[in-house]
mmCIF file of C-alpha atoms in Angstrom:
data_model
loop_
_atom_site.group_PDB
_atom_site.id
_atom_site.type_symbol
_atom_site.label_atom_id
_atom_site.label_comp_id
_atom_site.label_asym_id
_atom_site.label_seq_id
_atom_site.Cartn_x
_atom_site.Cartn_y
_atom_site.Cartn_z
ATOM 1 C CA MET A 1 65.177 78.521 96.301
ATOM 2 C CA THR A 2 63.719 75.056 96.651
ATOM 3 C CA ALA A 3 65.761 71.900 96.939
ATOM 4 C CA GLN A 4 64.447 70.815 93.562
ATOM 5 C CA GLY A 5 65.903 73.937 91.990
ATOM 6 C CA VAL A 6 69.480 73.196 92.969
ATOM 7 C CA ALA A 7 70.311 70.860 90.110
ATOM 8 C CA SER A 8 69.240 73.457 87.556
ATOM 9 C CA GLN A 9 71.703 76.078 88.824
ATOM 10 C CA THR A 10 74.189 77.771 86.488
ATOM 11 C CA GLY A 11 76.717 75.313 85.145
ATOM 12 C CA SER A 12 74.723 72.258 86.122
ATOM 13 C CA GLY A 13 75.561 70.291 82.983
ATOM 14 C CA PRO A 14 77.691 67.162 83.289
ATOM 15 C CA GLU A 15 81.414 67.681 83.794
ATOM 16 C CA PRO A 16 84.132 65.552 82.192
ATOM 17 C CA PRO A 17 84.290 62.363 84.257
ATOM 18 C CA ASN A 18 88.037 62.244 84.921
ATOM 19 C CA THR A 19 89.130 65.829 85.475
ATOM 20 C CA PRO A 20 91.269 66.460 88.586
ATOM 21 C CA LEU A 21 88.638 68.773 90.064
ATOM 22 C CA ASN A 22 85.698 66.403 89.641
ATOM 23 C CA GLN A 23 85.899 63.237 91.688
ATOM 24 C CA GLY A 24 82.270 62.360 91.084
ATOM 25 C CA ARG A 25 81.430 62.946 94.729
ATOM 26 C CA PRO A 26 80.340 66.020 96.704
ATOM 27 C CA HIS A 27 82.892 68.156 98.519
ATOM 28 C CA SER A 28 82.113 70.291 101.556
ATOM 29 C CA ALA A 29 83.894 73.390 100.182
ATOM 30 C CA ARG A 30 81.999 73.249 96.898
ATOM 31 C CA MET A 31 78.669 72.675 98.668
ATOM 32 C CA TYR A 32 79.418 75.676 100.882
ATOM 33 C CA ASP A 33 80.205 77.666 97.740
ATOM 34 C CA TYR A 34 76.761 76.767 96.413
ATOM 35 C CA PHE A 35 75.045 77.769 99.665
ATOM 36 C CA LEU A 36 76.826 81.129 99.440
ATOM 37 C CA GLY A 37 75.494 81.624 95.914
ATOM 38 C CA GLY A 38 78.723 80.703 94.105
ATOM 39 C CA LYS A 39 79.127 78.923 90.787
ATOM 40 C CA ASP A 40 82.234 76.824 91.452
ATOM 41 C CA ASN A 41 80.441 73.576 92.215
ATOM 42 C CA TYR A 42 79.645 70.380 90.352
ATOM 43 C CA VAL A 43 76.636 68.152 89.779
ATOM 44 C CA ALA A 44 77.498 65.903 92.740
ATOM 45 C CA ASP A 45 77.774 68.955 94.993
ATOM 46 C CA ARG A 46 74.439 70.364 93.859
ATOM 47 C CA GLU A 47 72.674 67.025 94.236
ATOM 48 C CA ALA A 48 73.933 66.705 97.808
ATOM 49 C CA ALA A 49 73.021 70.344 98.445
ATOM 50 C CA ALA A 50 69.471 69.642 97.251
ATOM 51 C CA LYS A 51 69.141 66.886 99.845
ATOM 52 C CA VAL A 52 70.447 69.185 102.581
ATOM 53 C CA LEU A 53 68.021 71.947 101.596
ATOM 54 C CA GLY A 54 65.148 69.483 101.758
ATOM 55 C CA LEU A 55 66.046 68.667 105.366
ATOM 56 C CA TRP A 56 67.358 72.019 106.577
ATOM 57 C CA PRO A 57 65.761 74.839 104.548
ATOM 58 C CA GLY A 58 67.711 77.429 106.523
ATOM 59 C CA VAL A 59 71.132 76.134 105.471
ATOM 60 C CA MET A 60 71.686 78.954 102.958
ATOM 61 C CA ILE A 61 70.810 81.486 105.635
ATOM 62 C CA ALA A 62 73.192 79.685 108.000
ATOM 63 C CA ALA A 63 76.076 79.784 105.497
ATOM 64 C CA ARG A 64 75.617 83.456 104.699
ATOM 65 C CA THR A 65 75.114 84.446 108.336
ATOM 66 C CA ASN A 66 78.274 82.565 109.246
ATOM 67 C CA ARG A 67 80.171 84.334 106.462
ATOM 68 C CA ALA A 68 78.917 87.744 107.623
ATOM 69 C CA TRP A 69 80.030 86.881 111.174
ATOM 70 C CA MET A 70 83.524 86.060 109.913
ATOM 71 C CA HIS A 71 83.720 89.502 108.319
ATOM 72 C CA ARG A 72 82.764 91.129 111.634
ATOM 73 C CA ALA A 73 85.283 89.052 113.575
ATOM 74 C CA ILE A 74 88.106 90.022 111.213
ATOM 75 C CA ARG A 75 87.105 93.693 111.337
ATOM 76 C CA PHE A 76 87.111 93.487 115.149
ATOM 77 C CA LEU A 77 90.590 91.974 115.249
ATOM 78 C CA ALA A 78 92.076 94.364 112.709
ATOM 79 C CA ALA A 79 90.441 97.547 113.981
ATOM 80 C CA GLU A 80 90.170 96.978 117.741
ATOM 81 C CA ARG A 81 92.917 94.481 118.559
ATOM 82 C CA GLY A 82 95.571 95.554 116.053
ATOM 83 C CA ILE A 83 96.067 92.116 114.488
ATOM 84 C CA ARG A 84 98.000 92.250 111.222
ATOM 85 C CA GLN A 85 98.602 88.523 110.561
ATOM 86 C CA PHE A 86 95.912 85.992 109.715
ATOM 87 C CA LEU A 87 96.029 82.235 109.089
ATOM 88 C CA ASP A 88 92.804 80.951 107.527
ATOM 89 C CA ILE A 89 92.547 77.141 107.458
ATOM 90 C CA GLY A 90 89.667 75.647 105.501
ATOM 91 C CA THR A 91 89.439 78.659 103.206
ATOM 92 C CA GLY A 92 86.984 77.230 100.686
ATOM 93 C CA ILE A 93 86.126 78.715 97.309
ATOM 94 C CA PRO A 94 86.919 82.444 97.043
ATOM 95 C CA THR A 95 83.810 84.495 97.785
ATOM 96 C CA ARG A 96 84.291 88.238 97.929
ATOM 97 C CA PRO A 97 85.044 89.940 100.133
ATOM 98 C CA ASN A 98 87.728 87.442 101.102
ATOM 99 C CA LEU A 99 89.379 87.565 104.514
ATOM 100 C CA HIS A 100 92.389 89.546 103.288
ATOM 101 C CA GLU A 101 90.116 92.117 101.627
ATOM 102 C CA VAL A 102 88.293 92.683 104.925
ATOM 103 C CA ALA A 103 91.524 92.966 106.930
ATOM 104 C CA GLN A 104 93.381 95.089 104.384
ATOM 105 C CA ALA A 105 90.468 97.504 104.057
ATOM 106 C CA ILE A 106 91.303 98.441 107.657
ATOM 107 C CA ALA A 107 95.066 97.790 107.676
ATOM 108 C CA PRO A 108 96.559 97.555 104.157
ATOM 109 C CA GLU A 109 99.760 96.055 105.561
ATOM 110 C CA SER A 110 97.928 92.931 106.822
ATOM 111 C CA ARG A 111 99.399 89.549 105.882
ATOM 112 C CA VAL A 112 97.147 86.566 105.221
ATOM 113 C CA VAL A 113 97.846 82.898 104.486
ATOM 114 C CA TYR A 114 95.010 80.730 103.193
ATOM 115 C CA VAL A 115 95.022 76.934 103.602
ATOM 116 C CA ASP A 116 92.726 74.365 101.986
ATOM 117 C CA ASN A 117 92.911 70.762 100.774
ATOM 118 C CA ASP A 118 90.516 71.037 97.802
ATOM 119 C CA PRO A 119 92.142 71.208 94.328
ATOM 120 C CA ILE A 120 89.461 73.606 93.111
ATOM 121 C CA VAL A 121 90.594 76.141 95.722
ATOM 122 C CA LEU A 122 94.106 75.878 94.333
ATOM 123 C CA ALA A 123 92.678 76.440 90.865
ATOM 124 C CA HIS A 124 91.166 79.708 92.074
ATOM 125 C CA ALA A 125 94.125 80.758 94.237
ATOM 126 C CA GLN A 126 94.985 83.652 91.948
ATOM 127 C CA ALA A 127 91.755 85.297 93.074
ATOM 128 C CA LEU A 128 93.000 85.034 96.650
ATOM 129 C CA LEU A 129 96.503 86.293 95.966
ATOM 130 C CA LYS A 130 95.629 89.814 94.864
ATOM 131 C CA SER A 131 96.862 91.497 98.001
ATOM 132 C CA HIS A 132 96.997 95.211 98.688
ATOM 133 C CA PRO A 133 100.512 96.379 97.675
ATOM 134 C CA GLN A 134 101.354 97.105 101.322
ATOM 135 C CA GLY A 135 100.378 93.611 102.507
ATOM 136 C CA ARG A 136 100.962 89.992 101.513
ATOM 137 C CA THR A 137 98.826 86.941 100.826
ATOM 138 C CA ALA A 138 99.755 83.340 100.097
ATOM 139 C CA TYR A 139 98.022 80.011 99.588
ATOM 140 C CA VAL A 140 99.116 76.682 101.121
ATOM 141 C CA HIS A 141 97.681 73.384 99.946
ATOM 142 C CA GLY A 142 97.300 71.601 103.273
ATOM 143 C CA ASP A 143 94.999 69.785 105.670
ATOM 144 C CA ILE A 144 93.910 70.537 109.232
ATOM 145 C CA THR A 145 94.932 66.970 110.160
ATOM 146 C CA GLU A 146 98.596 67.863 109.495
ATOM 147 C CA PRO A 147 99.107 71.097 111.439
ATOM 148 C CA GLU A 148 102.892 70.873 111.572
ATOM 149 C CA ALA A 149 103.093 70.576 107.775
ATOM 150 C CA ILE A 150 100.936 73.691 107.424
ATOM 151 C CA LEU A 151 103.060 75.681 109.874
ATOM 152 C CA ALA A 152 106.318 74.616 108.211
ATOM 153 C CA ALA A 153 105.191 75.372 104.640
ATOM 154 C CA PRO A 154 107.632 77.813 102.989
ATOM 155 C CA ASP A 155 104.784 79.916 101.590
ATOM 156 C CA LEU A 156 103.520 80.392 105.142
ATOM 157 C CA THR A 157 106.855 81.134 106.799
ATOM 158 C CA GLU A 158 107.686 83.679 104.089
ATOM 159 C CA VAL A 159 104.505 85.645 104.833
ATOM 160 C CA LEU A 160 103.784 85.152 108.555
ATOM 161 C CA ASP A 161 106.096 85.721 111.509
ATOM 162 C CA LEU A 162 104.908 83.183 114.065
ATOM 163 C CA SER A 163 106.852 84.913 116.808
ATOM 164 C CA ARG A 164 104.270 87.708 116.592
ATOM 165 C CA PRO A 165 100.472 87.515 117.147
ATOM 166 C CA VAL A 166 98.401 85.747 114.501
ATOM 167 C CA ALA A 167 94.639 85.327 114.175
ATOM 168 C CA LEU A 168 93.930 81.655 113.455
ATOM 169 C CA SER A 169 90.649 81.316 111.557
ATOM 170 C CA LEU A 170 88.845 77.947 111.717
ATOM 171 C CA VAL A 171 85.492 79.060 110.391
ATOM 172 C CA SER A 172 82.899 76.406 109.520
ATOM 173 C CA LEU A 173 85.619 73.761 109.420
ATOM 174 C CA LEU A 174 85.736 71.576 112.518
ATOM 175 C CA HIS A 175 82.319 69.988 112.027
ATOM 176 C CA PHE A 176 84.062 68.148 109.173
ATOM 177 C CA VAL A 177 86.599 66.695 111.615
ATOM 178 C CA PRO A 178 85.169 63.637 113.404
ATOM 179 C CA ASP A 179 86.144 62.776 116.960
ATOM 180 C CA GLU A 180 88.388 59.914 115.881
ATOM 181 C CA TRP A 181 90.674 62.413 114.123
ATOM 182 C CA GLY A 182 91.360 64.202 117.412
ATOM 183 C CA PRO A 183 89.933 67.652 116.621
ATOM 184 C CA TYR A 184 90.685 69.130 120.044
ATOM 185 C CA GLU A 185 94.290 67.998 119.876
ATOM 186 C CA LEU A 186 94.660 69.382 116.342
ATOM 187 C CA VAL A 187 93.412 72.801 117.421
ATOM 188 C CA GLN A 188 95.633 72.732 120.502
ATOM 189 C CA ARG A 189 98.722 71.971 118.397
ATOM 190 C CA LEU A 190 97.949 74.944 116.170
ATOM 191 C CA VAL A 191 97.268 77.293 119.092
ATOM 192 C CA ASP A 192 100.421 76.147 120.904
ATOM 193 C CA SER A 193 102.491 77.244 117.894
ATOM 194 C CA LEU A 194 101.157 80.807 118.052
ATOM 195 C CA ALA A 195 102.651 83.707 119.982
ATOM 196 C CA PRO A 196 100.967 85.213 123.051
ATOM 197 C CA GLY A 197 98.428 87.802 121.976
ATOM 198 C CA SER A 198 97.201 85.602 119.124
ATOM 199 C CA TYR A 199 93.512 84.845 118.592
ATOM 200 C CA LEU A 200 91.368 81.855 117.650
ATOM 201 C CA VAL A 201 88.374 82.631 115.403
ATOM 202 C CA LEU A 202 86.031 79.632 115.268
ATOM 203 C CA SER A 203 82.487 78.759 114.223
ATOM 204 C CA HIS A 204 80.782 75.368 114.284
ATOM 205 C CA ILE A 205 77.409 73.837 113.399
ATOM 206 C CA THR A 206 75.389 72.722 116.421
ATOM 207 C CA PRO A 207 72.356 70.479 117.015
ATOM 208 C CA ASP A 208 71.285 72.643 119.965
ATOM 209 C CA PHE A 209 68.514 74.556 118.156
ATOM 210 C CA ASP A 210 67.156 72.177 115.503
ATOM 211 C CA PRO A 211 68.500 68.703 116.303
ATOM 212 C CA GLU A 212 66.390 66.791 113.787
ATOM 213 C CA ALA A 213 67.345 68.917 110.772
ATOM 214 C CA THR A 214 71.028 69.183 111.624
ATOM 215 C CA GLN A 215 71.428 65.487 112.433
ATOM 216 C CA LYS A 216 69.767 64.478 109.167
ATOM 217 C CA THR A 217 72.028 66.940 107.343
ATOM 218 C CA VAL A 218 75.067 65.190 108.794
ATOM 219 C CA GLN A 219 73.745 61.918 107.398
ATOM 220 C CA VAL A 220 73.590 63.457 103.904
ATOM 221 C CA TYR A 221 77.228 64.509 104.167
ATOM 222 C CA HIS A 222 78.227 61.088 105.460
ATOM 223 C CA SER A 223 76.395 59.347 102.591
ATOM 224 C CA GLY A 224 78.436 61.473 100.171
ATOM 225 C CA GLY A 225 81.686 60.371 101.771
ATOM 226 C CA ILE A 226 82.179 63.588 103.777
ATOM 227 C CA PRO A 227 83.081 62.861 107.420
ATOM 228 C CA GLY A 228 82.318 65.020 110.397
ATOM 229 C CA LYS A 229 80.341 65.666 113.544
ATOM 230 C CA ILE A 230 78.131 68.499 114.743
ATOM 231 C CA ARG A 231 78.708 69.523 118.356
ATOM 232 C CA THR A 232 76.824 71.018 121.296
ATOM 233 C CA ARG A 233 77.686 74.336 122.912
ATOM 234 C CA GLU A 234 79.707 72.561 125.603
ATOM 235 C CA GLU A 235 81.640 70.600 122.981
ATOM 236 C CA VAL A 236 82.352 73.699 120.899
ATOM 237 C CA GLU A 237 83.469 75.627 123.974
ATOM 238 C CA ARG A 238 86.141 72.967 124.578
ATOM 239 C CA PHE A 239 88.026 74.241 121.521
ATOM 240 C CA PHE A 240 88.673 77.460 123.458
ATOM 241 C CA THR A 241 90.166 75.726 126.518
ATOM 242 C CA GLY A 242 92.970 77.828 127.981
ATOM 243 C CA LEU A 243 91.991 80.894 125.937
ATOM 244 C CA GLU A 244 90.121 84.032 126.955
ATOM 245 C CA LEU A 245 86.869 84.438 125.040
ATOM 246 C CA VAL A 246 86.243 88.062 124.101
ATOM 247 C CA GLU A 247 82.816 89.563 124.678
ATOM 248 C CA PRO A 248 80.107 88.431 124.099
ATOM 249 C CA GLY A 249 81.705 85.001 124.499
ATOM 250 C CA LEU A 250 80.464 81.944 122.625
ATOM 251 C CA GLU A 251 77.346 83.160 120.839
ATOM 252 C CA VAL A 252 75.140 82.493 117.840
ATOM 253 C CA PRO A 253 76.825 84.365 114.974
ATOM 254 C CA HIS A 254 73.922 86.704 114.257
ATOM 255 C CA ARG A 255 74.175 88.133 117.791
ATOM 256 C CA TRP A 256 77.970 88.445 117.953
ATOM 257 C CA ARG A 257 79.081 92.103 117.799
ATOM 258 C CA THR A 258 76.361 93.220 115.426
ATOM 259 C CA ASP A 259 77.665 96.774 115.836
ATOM 260 C CA LEU A 260 80.378 95.732 113.381
ATOM 261 C CA THR A 261 77.909 94.681 110.677
ATOM 262 C CA ASP A 262 78.932 95.798 107.189
ATOM 263 C CA ARG A 263 76.320 98.143 105.768
ATOM 264 C CA GLU A 264 76.619 96.305 102.463
ATOM 265 C CA SER A 265 76.041 92.873 103.999
ATOM 266 C CA SER A 266 73.264 90.857 102.360
ATOM 267 C CA VAL A 267 72.435 89.264 105.711
ATOM 268 C CA GLU A 268 70.349 91.245 108.158
ATOM 269 C CA THR A 269 71.239 89.795 111.545
ATOM 270 C CA GLY A 270 67.848 90.638 113.026
ATOM 271 C CA ASP A 271 65.925 88.686 110.377
ATOM 272 C CA VAL A 272 67.230 85.193 111.126
ATOM 273 C CA THR A 273 66.414 82.671 113.847
ATOM 274 C CA ASP A 274 68.662 80.474 115.963
ATOM 275 C CA GLU A 275 67.068 77.398 114.352
ATOM 276 C CA GLU A 276 67.883 78.610 110.838
ATOM 277 C CA VAL A 277 71.493 79.425 111.670
ATOM 278 C CA SER A 278 72.330 76.576 114.100
ATOM 279 C CA PHE A 279 75.906 77.729 114.646
ATOM 280 C CA TRP A 280 78.052 78.717 117.605
ATOM 281 C CA ALA A 281 80.817 81.259 117.052
ATOM 282 C CA GLY A 282 83.511 82.867 119.144
ATOM 283 C CA VAL A 283 86.821 84.717 119.210
ATOM 284 C CA ALA A 284 89.366 84.081 121.960
ATOM 285 C CA ARG A 285 92.774 85.439 122.926
ATOM 286 C CA LYS A 286 95.890 83.487 123.865
ATOM 287 C CA SER A 287 97.627 84.998 126.903
#
């Protein structure tokens, strides 16, 4: 799809100007929903997405490759590491299969808590809450910048036992956290709260492969009022300080454990380039 075609997507008519879900400005979660082929996005989101597509034509491939990697990472943790608790911060708009569907397909008793700060995610929370009868899911309206509030939320403490291992998912989130917000400290505070044997699942946009396109993309987000910073491999690796990266370490998502690729995945990992994807991804264990 061309950038010019974005504004003519399904539901592209004008929304009511003062609804709680439409602030007249783009939102990263709704733009990501568009890049994944979703319909829960507004005119402002699609206009910003059109600008991004004009600068970084591979952004849809990047979003879908990143999503497919998340599925593989969760399958790895559920099937090979026995993880049964998951905390997903920066959930975004529900796009099936959701994290709990991937985990519960392997271990129906898995418990998952989703966290996001976008009202439209709350509006669609019922889609997230349809857990397998043997497991549990919950949704917390919260922000990565307030980790203690997330961890103390009653809906979280009723579902997750933080004295036991948890997989903390920060997928495609931290590039929306600028340096002045203390992203490394925020991640450390979350990891410190987790029991030994827990895991950090993290992916992040990088300028390492196509610096011109990714830097210009950041400017589009900034012009829409969306903060953030893309980071180099070395900067992304800092988020895993003190943790043990599992094989193959920090890697581009389309080369991370491709043996776990879902046969039904719409993304063929061998058909994408590093420049198109421009992400680093990794999973690490807390000792």
